[in-house]
Amino acid sequence: MNVKYDFLIVGAGMYGAVFAHEMNKSGKTCLIIDKRSHVAGNIHTEKVEDILVHQYGAHIFHTSNKEVWNYVNQFAEFNRYINSPIANYYGEIYNLPFNMNTFNKMWGVATPDEAKLRIQQQCKDNYVENPQNLQEQAINLVGPDIYEKLIRGYTEKQWGRSCTEIPAFIIRRLPVRFTYDNNYFKDPYQGIPIGGYTAMIERMIEGIEVKLNTDYLLEKEQWDSMADKVIYTGPIDAYFDNRFGVLEYRSLRFETEVLDTANYQGNAVVNYTDRETPYTRIIEHKHFEFGTQPKTVISREYSEEWKRGDEPYYPINDEKNNILYEKYKALAEAESNVIFGGRLGEYKYYDMDKVVEVALQKVKAVLG
Ligand code: UDP
């Protein structure tokens, strides 16, 4: 018995779920497969001690795109969580992103003009026209004091590379504000789905067949024969047997602990921005949902170079890897029955909202 589907969707993460939902709504038949034992990919959440734990790292949904915001709100009610991480530099605490609270603590300045003057003075001898890497870009934006205390150590731990070898765009993800506003994101819409991301994804794919613990690449031909088109959201280089070489990714490792205390660090996210502390941040999950449970769950996050068998989290979009990706992309474009989508399929440092956006665009293109 060989059922034929319109779409085989490889990967039950955000891209696959949006695509499947839309196609199912249009009357197309879909089968979703995923090698993990759960849906939702890296946004998977699971209850521990009645606290929703972000098993693969903290995910805060934020977007400037109203259409995307309305879209995800069909599947979950979002809470009012606003991300305001703090930085711990050898025990000194600073607010993030870089804003008047940070500047006040760093230099004692109280007004925006004083802060701007201070940054200007700091940058006088360091300013670089057309910054070519993260270090140059960061110093241009906030000067060497903040770069040394809040950026350099964290970034080098996260990426495992010197800041001079990391693309400048990565630091431009963070706002620099001359107001006393600790909101990490610039977007007008922000929150976390009440009940967790996994429940949200389950709602998206309701009524669609899902096979878990199923590794597509192990039996690719058999799976391909079951559908007219394949949506592949895994790593693009693995799809092509790494024939041009391996694309580089950063992987993460989490040490998660239940603690017998109600409030461990007073904030959901504390970044350790010194070079010595081996982890990049500690997440205290209950604060994402204003939790009042008697215990708490924390995860120390360690960043590592990806090697075979690890989970890939972040593509390394430097020049070398982007050139290699272009070679895979050319192969992907010649694969007429396969759509490559999402952070791994497109080898792009996408946020969740962007993934929804590109998946919806692809659906439109396919339906014509
Ligand atoms: N970053 C930093 N210090 C911090 C937090 C972030 O220097 O305390 C820099 C770092 O280079 C990081 C980038 O900002 O790679 C983007 O951080 P973001 O929080 O957007 O990363 P994500 O949440 O995707 O891991």
XYZ file of C-alpha atoms and ligand atoms in Angstrom:
393
model
C 0.000 0.000 0.000
C 1.690 3.169 -1.132
C -0.337 6.274 -0.335
C 0.663 9.215 -2.464
C 0.640 12.639 -0.861
C 0.816 16.034 -2.498
C 3.529 17.067 -0.032
C 6.020 15.261 2.121
C 7.231 17.691 4.753
C 10.555 16.824 6.301
C 10.841 18.521 9.680
C 8.008 19.499 12.034
C 9.480 22.864 13.026
C 7.994 26.265 12.332
C 8.608 26.259 8.576
C 7.195 22.775 8.046
C 4.189 23.431 10.294
C 3.201 26.674 8.545
C 3.613 25.089 5.139
C 1.626 22.006 6.113
C -1.140 24.030 7.723
C -1.625 26.193 4.658
C -1.523 23.322 2.200
C -3.929 21.276 4.268
C -6.274 24.265 4.352
C -6.094 24.397 0.549
C -7.152 20.770 0.316
C -3.711 19.307 -0.381
C -2.623 16.105 1.301
C 0.441 16.294 3.510
C 2.614 13.897 5.450
C 5.035 15.329 7.992
C 8.044 13.328 9.136
C 10.600 14.265 11.763
C 13.568 12.390 13.136
C 12.946 13.592 16.667
C 10.402 12.093 19.038
C 8.390 15.330 19.192
C 7.122 18.057 16.897
C 8.089 21.773 16.994
C 11.800 21.418 16.175
C 13.999 23.738 18.208
C 11.073 25.687 19.625
C 9.867 22.597 21.493
C 8.713 23.239 25.054
C 8.027 20.655 27.727
C 6.680 20.908 31.267
C 9.055 20.218 34.145
C 7.775 20.906 37.693
C 4.795 22.557 35.996
C 7.163 25.034 34.310
C 7.365 25.214 30.530
C 10.980 24.535 29.665
C 12.404 25.715 26.337
C 14.326 22.507 25.699
C 16.447 23.860 22.860
C 17.087 27.354 24.152
C 15.043 30.440 24.877
C 12.580 31.498 22.202
C 10.758 34.798 22.400
C 8.466 35.550 19.515
C 8.841 39.090 18.201
C 7.935 40.703 14.921
C 7.255 43.958 13.139
C 5.062 42.183 10.642
C 1.406 42.520 11.650
C 0.357 39.805 9.218
C 2.769 37.347 10.831
C 1.638 38.396 14.318
C -2.022 37.843 13.427
C -1.082 34.581 11.812
C 0.556 33.024 14.871
C -2.176 34.378 17.141
C -4.627 32.079 15.374
C -2.903 29.144 17.031
C -2.108 30.462 20.502
C -2.785 33.295 22.833
C 0.462 35.154 23.492
C 1.440 36.509 26.891
C 2.897 39.990 27.479
C 6.476 38.871 28.050
C 9.023 41.512 27.014
C 12.568 40.280 26.827
C 14.906 42.349 29.042
C 18.027 40.278 29.567
C 20.737 41.404 31.922
C 24.476 40.990 31.547
C 26.690 39.714 34.333
C 30.315 40.750 33.825
C 32.375 39.325 36.680
C 29.473 40.042 39.031
C 28.752 43.548 37.712
C 25.188 43.729 36.430
C 24.194 45.751 33.350
C 20.919 46.114 31.490
C 20.644 45.004 27.894
C 20.235 45.926 25.139
C 22.567 48.914 25.234
C 20.447 51.747 26.558
C 20.476 54.623 29.056
C 20.411 52.177 31.994
C 23.559 50.516 30.614
C 25.297 53.831 29.943
C 24.370 55.139 33.388
C 25.813 52.095 35.109
C 28.918 52.053 32.896
C 29.840 55.747 33.010
C 27.492 57.481 35.460
C 25.949 59.566 32.650
C 22.300 60.510 33.128
C 21.086 62.147 29.921
C 21.085 61.016 26.284
C 23.385 63.915 25.318
C 25.916 62.918 27.961
C 25.778 59.304 26.779
C 26.209 60.247 23.114
C 29.136 62.506 23.980
C 30.753 59.714 25.958
C 30.396 57.273 23.058
C 31.719 59.886 20.629
C 34.773 60.485 22.834
C 35.295 56.743 23.127
C 35.042 56.257 19.377
C 37.235 59.211 18.421
C 40.355 57.160 17.839
C 38.605 53.917 16.990
C 35.942 54.768 14.430
C 36.172 52.726 11.217
C 34.376 53.723 8.022
C 32.546 50.711 6.539
C 33.051 48.234 9.376
C 34.013 44.850 7.995
C 33.559 42.683 11.054
C 31.710 42.509 14.364
C 34.488 44.144 16.388
C 34.660 47.216 14.156
C 30.883 47.469 14.000
C 30.438 47.117 17.778
C 33.072 49.724 18.628
C 31.512 52.152 16.136
C 28.135 51.704 17.818
C 28.963 51.793 21.537
C 32.696 52.333 21.982
C 35.422 50.141 23.479
C 34.208 50.030 27.146
C 30.935 48.346 26.302
C 32.597 46.268 23.628
C 35.102 44.879 26.141
C 32.657 44.262 28.990
C 29.428 43.275 27.301
C 30.188 42.124 23.775
C 33.603 40.627 23.216
C 33.594 37.723 25.679
C 29.991 36.749 25.048
C 30.365 36.862 21.275
C 33.619 34.902 21.212
C 32.076 32.226 23.428
C 28.920 32.078 21.339
C 30.650 31.874 17.977
C 33.973 30.274 18.939
C 35.761 32.815 16.776
C 37.471 36.147 17.230
C 35.136 39.134 16.834
C 37.250 40.179 13.843
C 36.154 37.011 12.034
C 32.437 37.396 12.673
C 30.145 39.272 10.276
C 29.128 42.782 11.356
C 25.397 42.204 10.794
C 25.175 39.972 13.873
C 25.673 42.836 16.328
C 23.196 44.988 14.431
C 20.510 42.566 15.636
C 20.716 44.436 18.958
C 19.281 47.910 19.398
C 21.317 50.808 20.807
C 18.887 53.169 22.536
C 19.155 56.540 24.151
C 16.082 55.953 26.303
C 15.718 54.058 29.582
C 14.124 51.117 27.786
C 15.334 47.571 28.447
C 13.230 45.932 25.744
C 15.705 43.748 23.835
C 13.725 43.891 20.612
C 12.714 46.748 18.349
C 9.537 45.062 17.156
C 6.063 46.276 18.168
C 4.719 42.733 18.694
C 6.253 40.382 21.244
C 5.271 37.536 23.539
C 5.358 33.834 24.296
C 2.516 31.459 23.455
C 0.590 30.561 26.580
C 0.781 26.779 26.920
C 4.069 26.617 25.022
C 5.338 26.463 21.460
C 4.748 22.755 21.070
C 1.022 23.154 21.760
C 0.974 25.974 19.197
C 2.634 23.812 16.543
C 0.288 20.939 17.367
C -2.636 23.234 16.708
C -1.135 24.273 13.365
C -0.787 20.704 12.183
C -4.036 19.375 13.628
C -5.554 16.808 11.280
C -2.288 16.227 9.397
C -0.510 12.894 9.516
C 2.819 12.989 11.385
C 5.468 10.284 11.692
C 8.051 10.891 14.405
C 11.390 9.119 14.985
C 11.742 8.955 11.222
C 14.998 9.911 9.557
C 14.272 11.003 5.992
C 17.850 10.862 4.746
C 18.211 7.213 5.765
C 15.463 6.135 3.361
C 15.203 9.087 1.093
C 14.130 7.304 -2.060
C 11.313 5.493 -0.370
C 9.962 8.706 1.136
C 10.374 10.629 -2.097
C 8.254 8.090 -3.912
C 5.354 8.853 -1.582
C 4.780 12.465 -2.559
C 4.693 14.783 -5.537
C 6.784 17.374 -3.772
C 9.122 17.376 -0.811
C 9.594 20.262 1.625
C 12.982 19.733 3.216
C 13.842 21.767 6.320
C 16.982 19.936 7.431
C 20.571 21.040 6.740
C 21.004 21.636 3.024
C 24.539 20.201 2.930
C 23.402 16.927 4.529
C 20.705 16.566 1.855
C 23.442 16.482 -0.773
C 25.663 14.103 1.223
C 28.022 17.008 1.998
C 29.488 16.527 -1.462
C 31.158 19.952 -1.586
C 32.195 19.817 2.077
C 30.494 20.482 5.384
C 28.823 23.800 6.155
C 29.735 25.075 9.621
C 27.157 25.512 12.378
C 27.245 26.358 16.059
C 25.660 23.858 18.336
C 24.368 24.357 21.864
C 24.469 22.176 24.942
C 22.218 22.751 27.913
C 22.689 21.756 31.518
C 19.224 21.884 32.960
C 18.599 21.699 36.695
C 15.556 21.808 38.952
C 16.281 23.948 42.007
C 14.396 23.945 45.231
C 13.998 27.695 45.281
C 11.231 29.871 43.881
C 13.417 32.481 42.232
C 17.039 31.825 41.331
C 18.166 34.847 39.322
C 15.217 37.237 39.178
C 15.139 37.324 35.386
C 14.495 34.889 32.527
C 17.830 35.567 30.803
C 21.192 36.423 32.360
C 24.102 36.648 29.913
C 27.590 35.961 31.261
C 29.631 38.332 29.161
C 33.097 37.607 30.553
C 35.382 35.228 28.706
C 36.046 32.920 31.709
C 32.558 31.676 32.620
C 32.206 28.662 30.338
C 28.516 29.138 29.531
C 27.049 32.065 27.634
C 23.814 32.456 29.579
C 21.505 31.032 32.208
C 17.822 30.809 31.407
C 15.306 30.633 34.252
C 12.292 29.354 32.386
C 9.466 30.264 34.768
C 10.045 33.993 34.217
C 8.970 33.640 30.584
C 5.464 32.978 31.873
C 5.490 34.967 35.135
C 5.526 31.645 36.966
C 4.780 31.359 40.666
C 5.627 27.661 41.091
C 7.446 26.725 44.326
C 10.514 25.398 42.450
C 12.481 26.667 39.486
C 14.199 25.218 36.416
C 17.387 26.754 35.046
C 19.447 25.923 31.957
C 23.082 26.836 31.543
C 23.760 27.295 27.847
C 27.100 26.286 26.350
C 28.008 27.052 22.767
C 30.084 24.563 20.787
C 31.328 23.976 17.272
C 28.941 21.604 15.535
C 30.223 18.141 14.693
C 28.453 15.175 13.149
C 25.752 13.857 15.464
C 25.173 17.239 17.191
C 22.122 19.409 16.660
C 22.873 22.350 14.373
C 21.487 25.629 15.796
C 23.172 28.593 14.158
C 24.494 28.765 10.614
C 27.829 30.553 10.451
C 27.073 33.100 7.785
C 30.640 34.219 7.189
C 32.071 34.624 3.721
C 33.637 31.190 3.483
C 30.445 29.381 4.455
C 28.182 31.612 2.401
C 30.256 30.797 -0.706
C 29.921 27.101 0.027
C 26.196 27.522 0.645
C 25.792 29.133 -2.788
C 27.120 25.926 -4.358
C 24.536 23.868 -2.493
C 21.845 26.385 -3.338
C 22.560 25.925 -7.040
C 22.053 22.172 -6.621
C 18.868 22.810 -4.640
C 17.457 24.989 -7.389
C 17.990 22.196 -9.900
C 16.016 19.811 -7.674
C 12.641 20.685 -9.123
C 10.509 18.591 -6.774
C 12.099 19.763 -3.560
C 11.674 23.019 -1.657
C 14.402 23.874 0.842
C 13.144 26.014 3.710
C 13.928 27.392 7.152
C 17.106 28.137 9.100
C 18.818 24.894 8.097
C 17.326 24.447 4.625
C 18.306 27.984 3.624
C 21.368 28.283 5.871
C 20.223 31.635 7.257
C 20.157 33.076 10.776
C 16.359 33.493 10.646
C 14.250 34.498 13.617
C 10.919 32.719 14.080
C 8.849 35.496 12.527
C 10.990 35.509 9.411
C 10.505 31.756 9.105
C 6.727 32.221 9.176
C 7.032 34.981 6.589
C 9.152 32.999 4.135
C 7.015 29.872 4.565
C 3.851 31.870 3.772
C 5.553 33.405 0.729
C 6.550 29.973 -0.485
C 3.009 28.670 -0.040
C 1.718 31.545 -2.192
C 4.318 30.866 -4.853
C 3.501 27.157 -4.963
C -0.283 27.634 -5.035
C 0.136 30.307 -7.719
N 25.587 39.926 22.103
C 26.573 40.394 22.942
N 26.362 40.437 24.281
C 25.193 40.025 24.827
C 24.168 39.552 23.985
C 24.406 39.508 22.625
O 27.635 40.770 22.471
O 25.059 40.083 26.059
C 25.869 39.877 20.666
C 26.533 38.563 20.281
O 27.483 38.863 19.266
C 25.388 37.771 19.698
C 24.591 38.859 19.018
O 24.700 39.960 19.891
O 25.844 36.806 18.780
C 23.147 38.517 18.765
O 22.532 38.140 19.974
P 21.064 37.570 20.014
O 20.590 37.723 21.403
O 20.273 38.161 18.922
O 21.336 36.022 19.726
P 20.352 34.766 19.851
O 19.305 35.110 20.862
O 19.840 34.518 18.463
O 21.257 33.699 20.323
